[in-house]
Coordinates of C-alpha atoms in Angstrom, one line a residue:
Chain A
M1051 CA 42.7 -7.6 -23.2
N1052 CA 42.8 -7.6 -19.5
R1053 CA 41.6 -4.1 -19.6
R1054 CA 38.6 -4.9 -21.6
A1055 CA 37.8 -7.7 -19.2
A1056 CA 38.0 -5.0 -16.5
T1057 CA 35.8 -2.9 -18.3
F1058 CA 33.3 -5.4 -18.9
G1059 CA 33.2 -6.4 -15.3
R1060 CA 32.5 -2.7 -14.2
H1061 CA 29.5 -2.7 -16.5
A1062 CA 28.2 -6.1 -15.2
V1063 CA 28.2 -5.0 -11.7
L1064 CA 27.0 -1.4 -12.5
L1065 CA 23.9 -3.0 -14.4
V1066 CA 23.1 -5.4 -11.9
G1067 CA 22.9 -2.7 -9.5
A1068 CA 21.2 -0.3 -11.7
V1069 CA 18.5 -3.0 -12.3
A1070 CA 18.0 -3.3 -8.5
V1071 CA 17.6 0.1 -8.2
V1072 CA 15.2 0.5 -11.1
V1073 CA 12.9 -2.6 -10.5
P1074 CA 10.7 -0.8 -7.9
F1075 CA 10.2 1.9 -10.5
L1076 CA 9.6 -0.8 -13.2
W1077 CA 7.2 -2.3 -11.0
M1078 CA 5.4 0.6 -10.2
F1079 CA 4.7 1.6 -13.9
T1080 CA 3.9 -1.9 -14.8
T1081 CA 1.4 -2.3 -12.2
S1082 CA -0.2 0.9 -13.1
L1083 CA -1.3 -0.4 -16.5
Q1084 CA -2.4 -4.0 -15.2
T1085 CA -6.1 -4.8 -14.8
R1086 CA -6.7 -5.9 -11.2
A1087 CA -6.4 -9.5 -11.5
E1088 CA -3.1 -9.2 -13.2
T1089 CA -1.7 -7.3 -10.2
Y1090 CA -2.1 -10.4 -8.1
T1091 CA -0.5 -12.9 -10.5
S1092 CA 2.2 -11.1 -12.7
T1093 CA 5.8 -11.8 -12.0
S1094 CA 6.9 -9.5 -15.0
V1095 CA 8.4 -6.2 -14.2
L1096 CA 7.8 -5.0 -17.8
P1097 CA 4.4 -4.0 -18.8
T1098 CA 2.4 -7.0 -20.3
S1099 CA -0.7 -5.1 -20.7
W1100 CA -1.4 -1.2 -21.5
H1101 CA -4.7 -0.4 -19.6
W1102 CA -3.9 3.8 -19.8
E1103 CA -7.5 4.0 -18.5
N1104 CA -6.3 3.3 -15.0
Y1105 CA -4.8 6.7 -14.9
A1106 CA -8.2 8.2 -15.5
H1107 CA -9.8 6.2 -13.1
A1108 CA -7.3 7.2 -10.4
W1109 CA -7.6 10.7 -11.5
A1110 CA -11.2 10.7 -11.0
A1111 CA -11.1 8.7 -7.6
A1112 CA -9.5 11.4 -5.7
P1113 CA -9.1 15.0 -6.4
F1114 CA -5.4 14.7 -7.7
G1115 CA -6.0 17.8 -9.8
R1116 CA -6.7 19.9 -6.7
Y1117 CA -3.6 18.1 -4.9
Y1118 CA -1.6 19.0 -7.9
L1119 CA -2.4 22.6 -7.8
N1120 CA -2.0 22.8 -3.9
S1121 CA 1.5 20.9 -4.4
V1122 CA 2.5 23.6 -7.0
V1123 CA 1.4 26.7 -5.3
M1124 CA 3.2 25.4 -2.0
A1125 CA 6.3 24.4 -3.8
L1126 CA 6.5 27.8 -5.9
G1127 CA 5.9 29.8 -2.8
I1128 CA 8.5 28.0 -0.8
V1129 CA 11.1 28.2 -3.7
A1130 CA 10.5 31.7 -4.2
G1131 CA 10.9 32.4 -0.3
H1132 CA 14.1 30.5 -0.2
L1133 CA 15.6 32.3 -3.2
V1134 CA 14.8 35.8 -1.9
L1135 CA 15.2 35.5 1.8
D1136 CA 17.9 33.0 1.9
A1137 CA 19.9 35.1 -0.6
L1138 CA 19.7 38.1 1.3
A1139 CA 20.5 36.8 4.5
A1140 CA 23.5 34.9 2.9
Y1141 CA 24.9 38.2 1.2
A1142 CA 25.1 39.7 4.8
F1143 CA 26.7 36.6 6.4
A1144 CA 29.1 36.4 3.6
R1145 CA 30.1 40.1 2.9
L1146 CA 28.7 42.5 5.6
R1147 CA 30.3 43.1 8.9
F1148 CA 27.5 43.8 11.4
P1149 CA 27.3 43.1 15.4
L1150 CA 27.1 39.6 16.7
R1151 CA 27.2 38.1 12.9
D1152 CA 29.0 35.1 14.1
Q1153 CA 27.1 34.4 16.9
L1154 CA 23.8 34.5 14.9
F1155 CA 25.3 32.3 12.3
V1156 CA 26.1 29.7 14.8
V1157 CA 22.7 29.8 16.2
L1158 CA 21.3 29.1 12.7
L1159 CA 23.5 26.2 12.1
A1160 CA 22.5 24.8 15.6
M1161 CA 19.1 24.9 14.2
L1162 CA 20.1 22.8 11.3
L1163 CA 20.8 20.0 13.7
V1164 CA 17.3 20.2 15.6
P1165 CA 15.1 17.2 14.2
T1166 CA 11.9 18.6 12.8
F1167 CA 9.5 16.7 15.1
V1168 CA 10.9 18.9 18.0
T1169 CA 9.6 21.9 16.1
V1170 CA 6.5 20.3 14.8
I1171 CA 4.3 20.5 17.8
P1172 CA 4.6 24.1 19.0
A1173 CA 4.9 25.2 15.4
Y1174 CA 1.6 23.4 14.8
S1175 CA 0.0 25.3 17.8
L1176 CA 1.4 28.6 16.5
V1177 CA -0.1 28.1 12.9
A1178 CA -3.4 26.9 14.4
G1179 CA -3.4 29.9 16.6
F1180 CA -3.1 32.2 13.7
G1181 CA -6.1 30.3 11.9
W1182 CA -3.7 28.9 9.2
I1183 CA -4.8 25.5 9.3
D1184 CA -6.1 24.5 5.7
T1185 CA -4.7 27.6 4.2
Y1186 CA -1.7 28.2 1.8
A1187 CA -0.3 30.5 4.4
G1188 CA -0.1 27.6 6.9
L1189 CA 1.8 25.5 4.2
I1190 CA 4.2 28.2 2.8
V1191 CA 4.9 31.0 5.5
P1192 CA 6.7 28.7 8.1
R1193 CA 9.2 27.5 5.6
L1194 CA 9.9 30.9 3.6
A1195 CA 13.5 30.8 4.7
D1196 CA 15.8 27.8 5.6
V1197 CA 19.2 27.4 7.0
F1198 CA 20.4 25.0 4.5
G1199 CA 19.9 27.6 1.6
I1200 CA 21.4 30.4 3.5
I1201 CA 24.7 28.2 4.2
L1202 CA 24.6 26.9 0.4
L1203 CA 24.6 30.4 -1.0
R1204 CA 26.8 32.0 1.8
Q1205 CA 29.6 29.6 0.7
Y1206 CA 28.9 30.3 -2.9
F1207 CA 29.1 34.2 -2.4
A1208 CA 32.3 33.6 -0.2
G1209 CA 33.9 32.2 -3.3
I1210 CA 33.1 35.3 -5.5
P1211 CA 36.4 37.5 -5.2
Q1212 CA 36.1 40.5 -3.1
E1213 CA 37.9 42.5 -5.9
L1214 CA 34.5 42.7 -7.8
D1215 CA 32.6 44.3 -4.7
D1216 CA 35.5 46.6 -4.1
A1217 CA 35.4 47.7 -7.5
A1218 CA 31.5 48.3 -7.7
R1219 CA 31.7 50.2 -4.3
I1220 CA 34.6 52.4 -5.4
D1221 CA 32.5 53.1 -8.8
G1222 CA 29.8 54.8 -6.4
C1223 CA 27.5 51.1 -6.1
S1224 CA 25.7 51.1 -2.7
R1225 CA 26.3 47.8 -0.7
A1226 CA 22.7 46.8 -1.5
G1227 CA 23.5 47.6 -5.5
T1228 CA 26.3 45.5 -5.1
F1229 CA 24.3 42.6 -4.3
F1230 CA 21.7 43.0 -6.8
R1231 CA 24.1 44.0 -9.8
I1232 CA 27.3 41.8 -8.9
M1233 CA 26.4 39.1 -6.7
V1234 CA 23.0 37.9 -8.0
P1235 CA 24.2 37.9 -11.5
L1236 CA 27.3 36.0 -10.6
S1237 CA 25.4 33.4 -8.5
M1238 CA 22.9 32.2 -10.9
P1239 CA 24.2 28.5 -11.0
A1240 CA 23.9 28.5 -7.1
F1241 CA 20.3 29.9 -7.3
A1242 CA 19.4 27.4 -9.6
T1243 CA 20.8 24.6 -7.4
L1244 CA 18.9 25.9 -4.5
A1245 CA 15.7 26.2 -6.3
I1246 CA 15.8 22.7 -7.4
F1247 CA 16.8 21.5 -3.8
S1248 CA 14.0 23.6 -2.5
F1249 CA 11.4 22.3 -5.0
L1250 CA 12.3 18.8 -4.5
F1251 CA 12.2 19.3 -0.7
A1252 CA 8.6 21.0 -1.1
W1253 CA 7.1 18.6 -3.7
N1254 CA 8.0 15.5 -1.5
D1255 CA 7.3 17.2 1.9
F1256 CA 5.2 15.1 4.1
L1257 CA 4.9 15.6 8.0
W1258 CA 4.1 19.3 7.9
P1259 CA 1.4 19.2 5.2
L1260 CA 0.0 16.3 6.7
L1261 CA -0.5 18.3 10.0
V1262 CA -1.7 21.5 8.8
T1263 CA -4.0 20.3 6.2
N1264 CA -7.4 18.5 7.0
S1265 CA -9.7 18.9 4.4
D1266 CA -9.2 17.2 0.9
E1267 CA -9.3 20.4 -0.7
M1268 CA -6.0 21.6 0.7
R1269 CA -4.0 18.3 0.6
T1270 CA -0.9 18.1 -1.3
V1271 CA 0.0 15.4 -3.8
Q1272 CA 2.0 13.4 -1.1
I1273 CA -0.6 13.6 1.5
G1274 CA -3.6 13.0 -1.1
L1275 CA -1.3 9.8 -2.3
A1276 CA -1.0 8.3 1.4
S1277 CA -4.8 9.0 2.0
F1278 CA -5.6 7.5 -1.4
E1279 CA -3.3 4.5 -0.3
G1280 CA -5.7 4.1 2.9
R1281 CA -8.8 3.9 0.8
Y1282 CA -7.5 2.2 -2.4
G1283 CA -5.0 -0.2 -0.9
T1284 CA -6.5 -3.4 -2.5
T1285 CA -6.7 -1.8 -6.1
W1286 CA -3.0 -1.8 -6.6
N1287 CA -3.3 -0.7 -10.3
Y1288 CA -5.1 2.3 -9.3
L1289 CA -2.8 2.9 -6.3
M1290 CA 0.4 2.6 -8.5
A1291 CA -1.3 5.0 -11.2
G1292 CA -1.5 7.5 -8.4
T1293 CA 2.0 6.9 -7.3
V1294 CA 3.3 7.4 -10.8
M1295 CA 1.4 10.7 -11.0
A1296 CA 2.8 12.0 -7.7
T1297 CA 6.4 10.7 -8.6
V1298 CA 6.7 12.0 -12.4
P1299 CA 7.2 15.8 -11.4
A1300 CA 10.1 15.4 -9.3
I1301 CA 11.8 13.0 -11.6
A1302 CA 11.2 15.4 -14.5
V1303 CA 12.7 18.4 -12.3
F1304 CA 15.9 16.0 -11.8
M1305 CA 16.0 14.9 -15.3
V1306 CA 16.2 18.3 -16.7
F1307 CA 18.4 19.7 -14.0
Q1308 CA 20.4 16.9 -13.2
R1309 CA 23.7 18.4 -13.8
L1310 CA 23.1 21.4 -11.4
L1311 CA 21.7 18.9 -8.7
V1312 CA 24.7 16.7 -8.8
R1313 CA 27.2 19.7 -8.6
G1314 CA 24.9 21.2 -5.7
I1315 CA 25.3 18.2 -3.6
A1316 CA 29.1 18.2 -4.3
M1317 CA 29.1 21.9 -3.2
T1318 CA 27.3 21.2 0.1
G1319 CA 28.6 17.8 0.7
L1320 CA 32.5 19.1 0.6
K1321 CA 32.0 22.5 2.2
D1322 CA 29.8 21.5 5.0
Chain B
M821 CA 28.9 22.6 8.6
P822 CA 31.5 23.2 11.1
S823 CA 34.0 24.4 8.5
A824 CA 31.9 27.2 7.7
E825 CA 33.4 28.7 11.0
P826 CA 36.8 29.7 9.7
R827 CA 35.5 31.4 6.8
P828 CA 34.6 35.0 8.0
A829 CA 38.1 35.2 9.6
A830 CA 39.6 34.5 6.3
T831 CA 37.4 37.1 4.3
A832 CA 38.2 39.5 6.9
A833 CA 42.0 38.8 6.6
T834 CA 42.0 39.6 2.9
R835 CA 40.3 43.0 2.8
P836 CA 42.5 46.2 3.7
A837 CA 43.2 46.1 7.5
P838 CA 40.5 48.1 9.3
V839 CA 41.9 51.3 11.2
T840 CA 41.2 49.9 14.4
R841 CA 43.8 47.0 13.8
A842 CA 46.5 49.2 15.0
R843 CA 45.2 48.9 18.6
G844 CA 44.9 45.1 18.3
R845 CA 41.7 43.4 18.9
A846 CA 40.9 45.0 22.3
P847 CA 38.8 47.9 21.3
R848 CA 35.1 47.3 22.1
L849 CA 33.7 50.5 20.7
R850 CA 31.0 49.2 18.5
G851 CA 30.8 52.6 16.9
D852 CA 33.8 52.7 15.4
R853 CA 34.3 48.9 14.5
Y854 CA 31.1 49.0 12.3
D855 CA 30.1 50.9 9.6
R856 CA 26.7 52.3 10.1
S857 CA 25.1 52.1 6.8
E858 CA 26.6 48.7 6.5
V859 CA 25.2 47.4 9.8
L860 CA 21.8 49.0 8.4
T861 CA 21.8 47.2 5.2
A862 CA 22.9 44.0 7.0
A863 CA 20.1 44.4 9.4
L864 CA 17.6 44.9 6.4
F865 CA 18.9 41.7 4.7
V866 CA 18.9 39.6 7.6
L867 CA 15.8 40.3 8.9
P868 CA 13.1 38.8 7.0
A869 CA 14.9 35.3 7.2
V870 CA 15.7 35.6 10.8
T871 CA 12.0 36.4 11.5
V872 CA 10.7 33.6 9.6
L873 CA 13.2 31.0 11.3
G874 CA 12.8 32.9 14.6
I875 CA 9.0 32.4 14.8
F876 CA 8.8 29.2 13.4
V877 CA 12.1 27.3 14.3
L878 CA 13.8 29.1 17.2
Y879 CA 10.6 30.1 19.3
P880 CA 9.2 26.4 18.9
I881 CA 12.2 24.8 19.9
L882 CA 12.1 27.1 23.4
S883 CA 8.5 26.5 23.5
A884 CA 9.0 22.6 23.2
A885 CA 11.5 22.8 26.1
R886 CA 8.6 24.2 28.1
T887 CA 6.1 21.9 26.9
S888 CA 8.1 19.0 27.7
L889 CA 7.5 20.0 31.5
T890 CA 4.0 20.0 31.2
S891 CA 1.1 17.7 31.1
W892 CA -1.0 18.9 27.7
N893 CA -3.3 17.4 25.5
G894 CA -2.6 19.8 22.5
Y895 CA -5.8 22.1 22.5
S896 CA -6.6 22.8 26.0
P897 CA -5.8 26.5 27.2
T898 CA -3.9 25.4 30.2
K899 CA -0.8 23.3 30.5
E900 CA -0.2 21.8 33.8
F901 CA 3.5 22.1 34.9
V902 CA 4.5 18.5 36.1
G903 CA 8.3 19.1 36.2
L904 CA 10.5 16.5 35.1
A905 CA 7.7 13.8 35.1
N906 CA 7.7 13.2 31.3
Y907 CA 11.2 12.4 31.4
T908 CA 11.3 10.2 34.4
A909 CA 8.2 8.4 33.1
L910 CA 10.1 8.1 29.7
L911 CA 13.0 6.4 31.5
H912 CA 10.7 3.5 32.7
D913 CA 8.7 3.3 29.6
P914 CA 9.6 0.1 27.7
A915 CA 8.5 1.7 24.8
L916 CA 11.4 4.3 24.8
W917 CA 13.8 1.7 24.9
N918 CA 12.3 -0.4 22.4
S919 CA 12.2 2.5 20.2
L920 CA 15.8 3.5 20.9
G921 CA 17.1 -0.1 20.3
V922 CA 15.3 -0.1 16.8
T923 CA 16.6 3.4 15.9
V924 CA 20.2 2.6 16.7
L925 CA 20.0 -0.7 14.7
Y926 CA 18.4 1.0 11.9
A927 CA 21.0 3.8 12.1
A928 CA 24.0 1.2 12.1
G929 CA 22.5 -0.6 9.0
V930 CA 22.2 2.3 6.9
S931 CA 25.6 3.8 8.1
V932 CA 27.3 0.7 7.3
L933 CA 25.3 -0.1 4.1
G934 CA 25.2 3.5 2.9
V935 CA 29.1 3.7 3.3
V936 CA 29.8 0.4 1.5
S937 CA 27.3 0.6 -1.4
G938 CA 28.1 4.3 -2.1
L939 CA 31.9 3.8 -2.2
A940 CA 31.5 0.7 -4.4
V941 CA 29.4 2.4 -6.8
A942 CA 31.6 5.5 -6.7
L943 CA 34.9 3.3 -7.4
L944 CA 33.1 1.7 -10.1
L945 CA 32.0 4.9 -11.9
D946 CA 35.4 6.6 -11.3
S947 CA 37.0 6.0 -14.6
P948 CA 36.5 7.3 -18.2
I949 CA 33.5 4.3 -18.7
R950 CA 30.7 4.5 -21.0
A951 CA 27.4 5.6 -20.0
R952 CA 28.7 6.9 -16.7
G953 CA 26.1 9.9 -16.6
L954 CA 23.4 7.3 -17.4
Y955 CA 24.4 5.0 -14.4
R956 CA 24.8 8.2 -12.2
G957 CA 21.4 9.4 -13.1
V958 CA 19.6 6.0 -12.4
Y959 CA 21.5 5.4 -9.3
F960 CA 20.0 8.8 -8.1
L961 CA 16.5 8.3 -9.1
P962 CA 15.3 7.1 -5.6
A963 CA 16.7 10.0 -3.9
V964 CA 14.4 12.5 -6.0
T965 CA 11.3 10.1 -5.4
S966 CA 9.1 11.1 -2.3
S967 CA 9.2 9.2 0.5
V968 CA 5.6 8.4 0.2
A969 CA 5.8 7.2 -3.3
A970 CA 8.9 5.1 -2.5
A971 CA 7.6 3.6 0.7
I972 CA 4.0 2.8 -1.1
V973 CA 6.0 1.0 -3.7
W974 CA 8.2 -1.0 -1.3
R975 CA 5.2 -1.9 0.8
Y976 CA 3.2 -3.7 -2.1
L977 CA 6.5 -5.3 -3.8
F978 CA 7.0 -7.2 -0.4
D979 CA 3.2 -7.7 0.2
P980 CA 2.3 -11.3 0.9
A981 CA 0.4 -11.4 -2.2
G982 CA 3.2 -9.0 -3.9
W983 CA 5.8 -9.3 -6.7
V984 CA 8.5 -10.4 -4.6
N985 CA 6.9 -13.6 -3.1
T986 CA 4.8 -14.2 -6.4
A987 CA 8.1 -14.2 -8.1
L988 CA 9.7 -16.5 -5.3
G989 CA 6.8 -18.8 -5.5
S990 CA 7.1 -19.2 -9.3
V991 CA 10.4 -20.6 -8.6
G992 CA 9.2 -22.9 -5.8
V993 CA 10.2 -20.7 -2.8
D994 CA 7.6 -19.8 -0.1
G995 CA 8.1 -16.2 0.6
P996 CA 7.9 -15.1 4.3
D997 CA 5.7 -12.3 5.5
W998 CA 8.1 -9.6 5.0
L999 CA 6.2 -7.0 6.9
G1000 CA 4.6 -9.2 9.5
N1001 CA 8.1 -10.2 11.0
R1002 CA 9.8 -7.4 13.1
W1003 CA 13.3 -8.5 11.8
L1004 CA 12.5 -8.6 8.4
A1005 CA 10.4 -5.4 8.4
L1006 CA 13.3 -3.6 10.1
T1007 CA 15.4 -5.2 7.2
L1008 CA 13.4 -3.9 4.5
L1009 CA 13.0 -0.3 6.2
T1010 CA 16.9 -0.3 6.3
G1011 CA 16.9 -1.6 2.6
L1012 CA 14.6 1.1 1.6
T1013 CA 16.7 4.1 3.3
V1014 CA 19.7 2.8 1.7
W1015 CA 18.3 2.3 -1.6
K1016 CA 16.8 5.9 -1.4
N1017 CA 20.2 7.4 -0.3
L1018 CA 22.4 5.4 -2.5
G1019 CA 22.6 8.5 -5.2
F1020 CA 23.5 11.2 -2.7
N1021 CA 26.3 8.8 -1.2
V1022 CA 27.8 8.1 -4.7
V1023 CA 27.9 11.6 -5.8
L1024 CA 29.6 12.5 -2.4
Y1025 CA 32.2 9.7 -2.9
L1026 CA 32.7 10.7 -6.6
T1027 CA 33.4 14.3 -5.9
G1028 CA 35.7 13.0 -3.0
L1029 CA 37.7 10.7 -5.7
Q1030 CA 38.0 13.2 -8.3
A1031 CA 39.8 15.5 -5.8
L1032 CA 42.3 12.8 -4.8
P1033 CA 45.9 13.1 -6.3
T1034 CA 46.7 10.5 -8.9
S1035 CA 50.5 10.7 -8.3
V1036 CA 49.8 8.8 -5.1
F1037 CA 48.2 6.0 -7.1
E1038 CA 50.9 6.0 -9.8
A1039 CA 53.8 5.8 -7.2
A1040 CA 51.8 2.8 -5.4
Q1041 CA 51.4 0.8 -8.9
L1042 CA 55.1 1.2 -9.5
D1043 CA 55.7 -0.1 -6.3
G1044 CA 53.8 -3.1 -7.5
A1045 CA 50.6 -2.7 -5.3
N1046 CA 47.5 -4.3 -6.6
L1047 CA 44.1 -3.0 -7.1
W1048 CA 42.6 -4.1 -3.9
Q1049 CA 45.6 -2.9 -1.9
R1050 CA 45.5 0.5 -3.7
I1051 CA 41.8 0.7 -2.7
R1052 CA 42.3 -0.1 1.0
R1053 CA 45.6 1.4 1.8
I1054 CA 45.2 4.7 0.0
T1055 CA 41.8 5.3 -1.4
V1056 CA 39.7 4.5 1.8
P1057 CA 41.9 6.3 4.1
L1058 CA 42.0 9.3 2.2
L1059 CA 38.2 9.6 1.6
R1060 CA 37.8 9.3 5.4
P1061 CA 36.3 13.0 5.5
I1062 CA 33.6 11.8 3.1
T1063 CA 32.7 8.6 4.9
F1064 CA 32.3 10.5 8.0
F1065 CA 30.1 12.9 6.3
V1066 CA 28.0 10.0 4.9
V1067 CA 27.9 8.3 8.3
I1068 CA 26.8 11.4 10.2
Q1069 CA 24.2 12.1 7.2
A1070 CA 22.8 8.6 7.9
L1071 CA 22.7 8.8 11.8
I1072 CA 20.8 12.1 11.4
T1073 CA 18.4 10.8 8.7
T1074 CA 17.5 7.8 10.9
F1075 CA 17.3 9.7 14.1
Q1076 CA 14.9 12.2 12.4
A1077 CA 13.1 9.4 10.3
F1078 CA 9.3 9.5 9.9
D1079 CA 7.9 9.5 6.4
L1080 CA 9.3 6.3 5.2
V1081 CA 8.4 4.3 8.3
Y1082 CA 4.9 6.0 8.4
V1083 CA 3.9 4.8 5.1
L1084 CA 6.1 1.3 4.9
T1085 CA 5.0 -0.1 8.4
G1086 CA 3.4 2.5 10.4
G1087 CA 5.7 1.5 13.1
G1088 CA 4.7 -2.0 13.4
P1089 CA 4.5 -5.0 13.5
R1090 CA 4.2 -4.5 17.5
G1091 CA 6.7 -1.6 17.6
G1092 CA 9.3 -3.6 15.7
T1093 CA 10.1 -0.4 13.4
E1094 CA 8.8 2.1 15.8
V1095 CA 11.9 4.4 15.3
L1096 CA 12.0 7.7 17.8
G1097 CA 10.0 10.0 15.2
M1098 CA 7.4 7.4 14.9
F1099 CA 7.1 7.2 18.7
M1100 CA 6.9 10.8 19.2
Y1101 CA 4.0 11.1 16.6
R1102 CA 2.0 8.2 18.2
E1103 CA 2.4 9.7 21.8
A1104 CA 1.5 13.3 20.6
F1105 CA -0.7 12.9 17.6
R1106 CA -2.3 9.7 18.1
L1107 CA -2.8 9.4 21.8
G1108 CA -2.9 13.0 22.3
D1109 CA -0.2 13.4 25.0
F1110 CA 1.9 16.6 23.8
G1111 CA 3.9 17.0 26.6
Y1112 CA 5.3 13.6 26.7
G1113 CA 5.7 13.7 22.7
T1114 CA 7.9 16.9 23.1
A1115 CA 9.8 15.0 25.9
I1116 CA 10.6 12.4 23.4
A1117 CA 11.3 15.0 20.7
F1118 CA 13.8 16.6 23.2
A1119 CA 15.5 13.4 24.4
T1120 CA 16.2 12.8 20.4
L1121 CA 17.7 16.1 20.3
F1122 CA 20.3 15.7 23.2
L1123 CA 21.2 12.6 21.3
V1124 CA 21.6 14.1 17.8
L1125 CA 23.4 17.0 19.5
A1126 CA 25.8 14.4 21.0
V1127 CA 26.4 12.8 17.5
S1128 CA 27.0 16.2 15.9
L1129 CA 29.4 17.3 18.5
V1130 CA 31.4 14.2 17.7
Q1131 CA 31.3 15.0 14.0
W1132 CA 32.5 18.6 14.9
R1133 CA 35.5 17.3 16.6
V1134 CA 36.5 14.6 14.4
S1135 CA 35.8 16.0 11.1
G1136 CA 37.9 18.9 11.8
S1137 CA 40.8 16.6 12.3
G1138 CA 39.7 14.4 9.3
R1139 CA 39.8 17.1 7.0
S1140 CA 43.4 18.3 8.1
S1141 CA 44.7 14.7 7.6
L1142 CA 43.4 15.2 3.8
R1143 CA 46.0 18.0 3.3

């Protein structure tokens, strides 16, 4: 009996917490389906009316299609860059011996600690100098590699038994071959984790796309949403429809890959 | 991050001892310590990432160090060298002290509430409870939401005409102007950040809890320790490394905060939530004083480095206490 009461208590507290976490999402969704008049008076967090046309209005009021395209191109570019560049570097740091390896790694770790806004101003002038303002190159190239991914993959590679490499080497495989034929196939979970992290980072990123895009044509979803908020701040139903549209892809990715993501956090959290 | 250090040594020790071992650590003859083809492969593998990071992270850091010593509007071809003028001006700028105070309060709030909420939820979830995965998923939802979307939603929830005040009004309470009062605005910003980080902290604590030896708890239970005593005397001390990590993460995110603040309050009201990132943005990109903005960024960097150095020291000892 006592045990049952304890379980009940647990559920009660967890439920209250879960509701508190979810209310902003519910309100966002509910508001996105209301008429403008309702948005100012409604106290319900559950939908009371279903004006799906708000989404069409929001979609038409700003080039959301274009924002989506830009975000997807940018996110895929960054994910691909991280998977290739980070993995190659991580393998070298995990398995190969070369001069200044440890010193170089310490420099990378130190970069991780530097607030983004230290690098933002000079990186912005650099990209402007290349003529990359308002281009995909400006959005993607500066973020093709990242330190976090190198560390994540290096930790994972280090956990793969060295004997496998040795066996491949004895069988006449080159070091590069060992990487592509042994390490890569064995590291798919780590690659998946990194891909999800990188996608979420890119999809949700704000400051850098804000600085390197000026035209509506090149804005990403987040920047588009922020500027939409400036213009439609009083029509909450449209604004929330836009917010829902900007949020859904990230949540969908999370839902599908939840297990991997959670494991990834555990992996970096504990080993870091 | 620091624990990554001992690793290379460990892997080196597990492989067959290199020939040079016999001569101890002394020989510095690069040629025979390294395999040429191995070094070549390594160079090819490291080069792409190092090039990107070198150009777009390392160079900007060094360049920023120089810019912070100049007076520059961001586009003029000449940067006038002004020495430490930006830094001395910074020290006398009340906006810096306001910003620093705001950031410290924000960081403290996010750290304390982050630890308490993360640990509490993790403890509740750390049992074969039904719908465990569902809870974890729900608590994680804010973490995958973009800062812009999250901040927009909070901003309108707490608008004077928003849902919170409408709901308060319907039970006869006159809701305050949440974002018009600096303390309430800072409280909201703190709440928003904790809400957004909750999932991460819960997952970290859950992982930590699962690694704890059950025997200690059984022994304590046999000795008559109640639940609260077990949590306070065993769980919390054993989880210290995780708590440390959560606190450091909180400090780093708050000292680097920008997006949430930009959208939720824009730094207002009257500087009430102007964290360091926002202060830098205003000076550099709004007022066009890039030299000064960079000096602010650098001052923040020193603070973050100091904090990280403490982490490096303490987490090392924290980890060894777990063993």
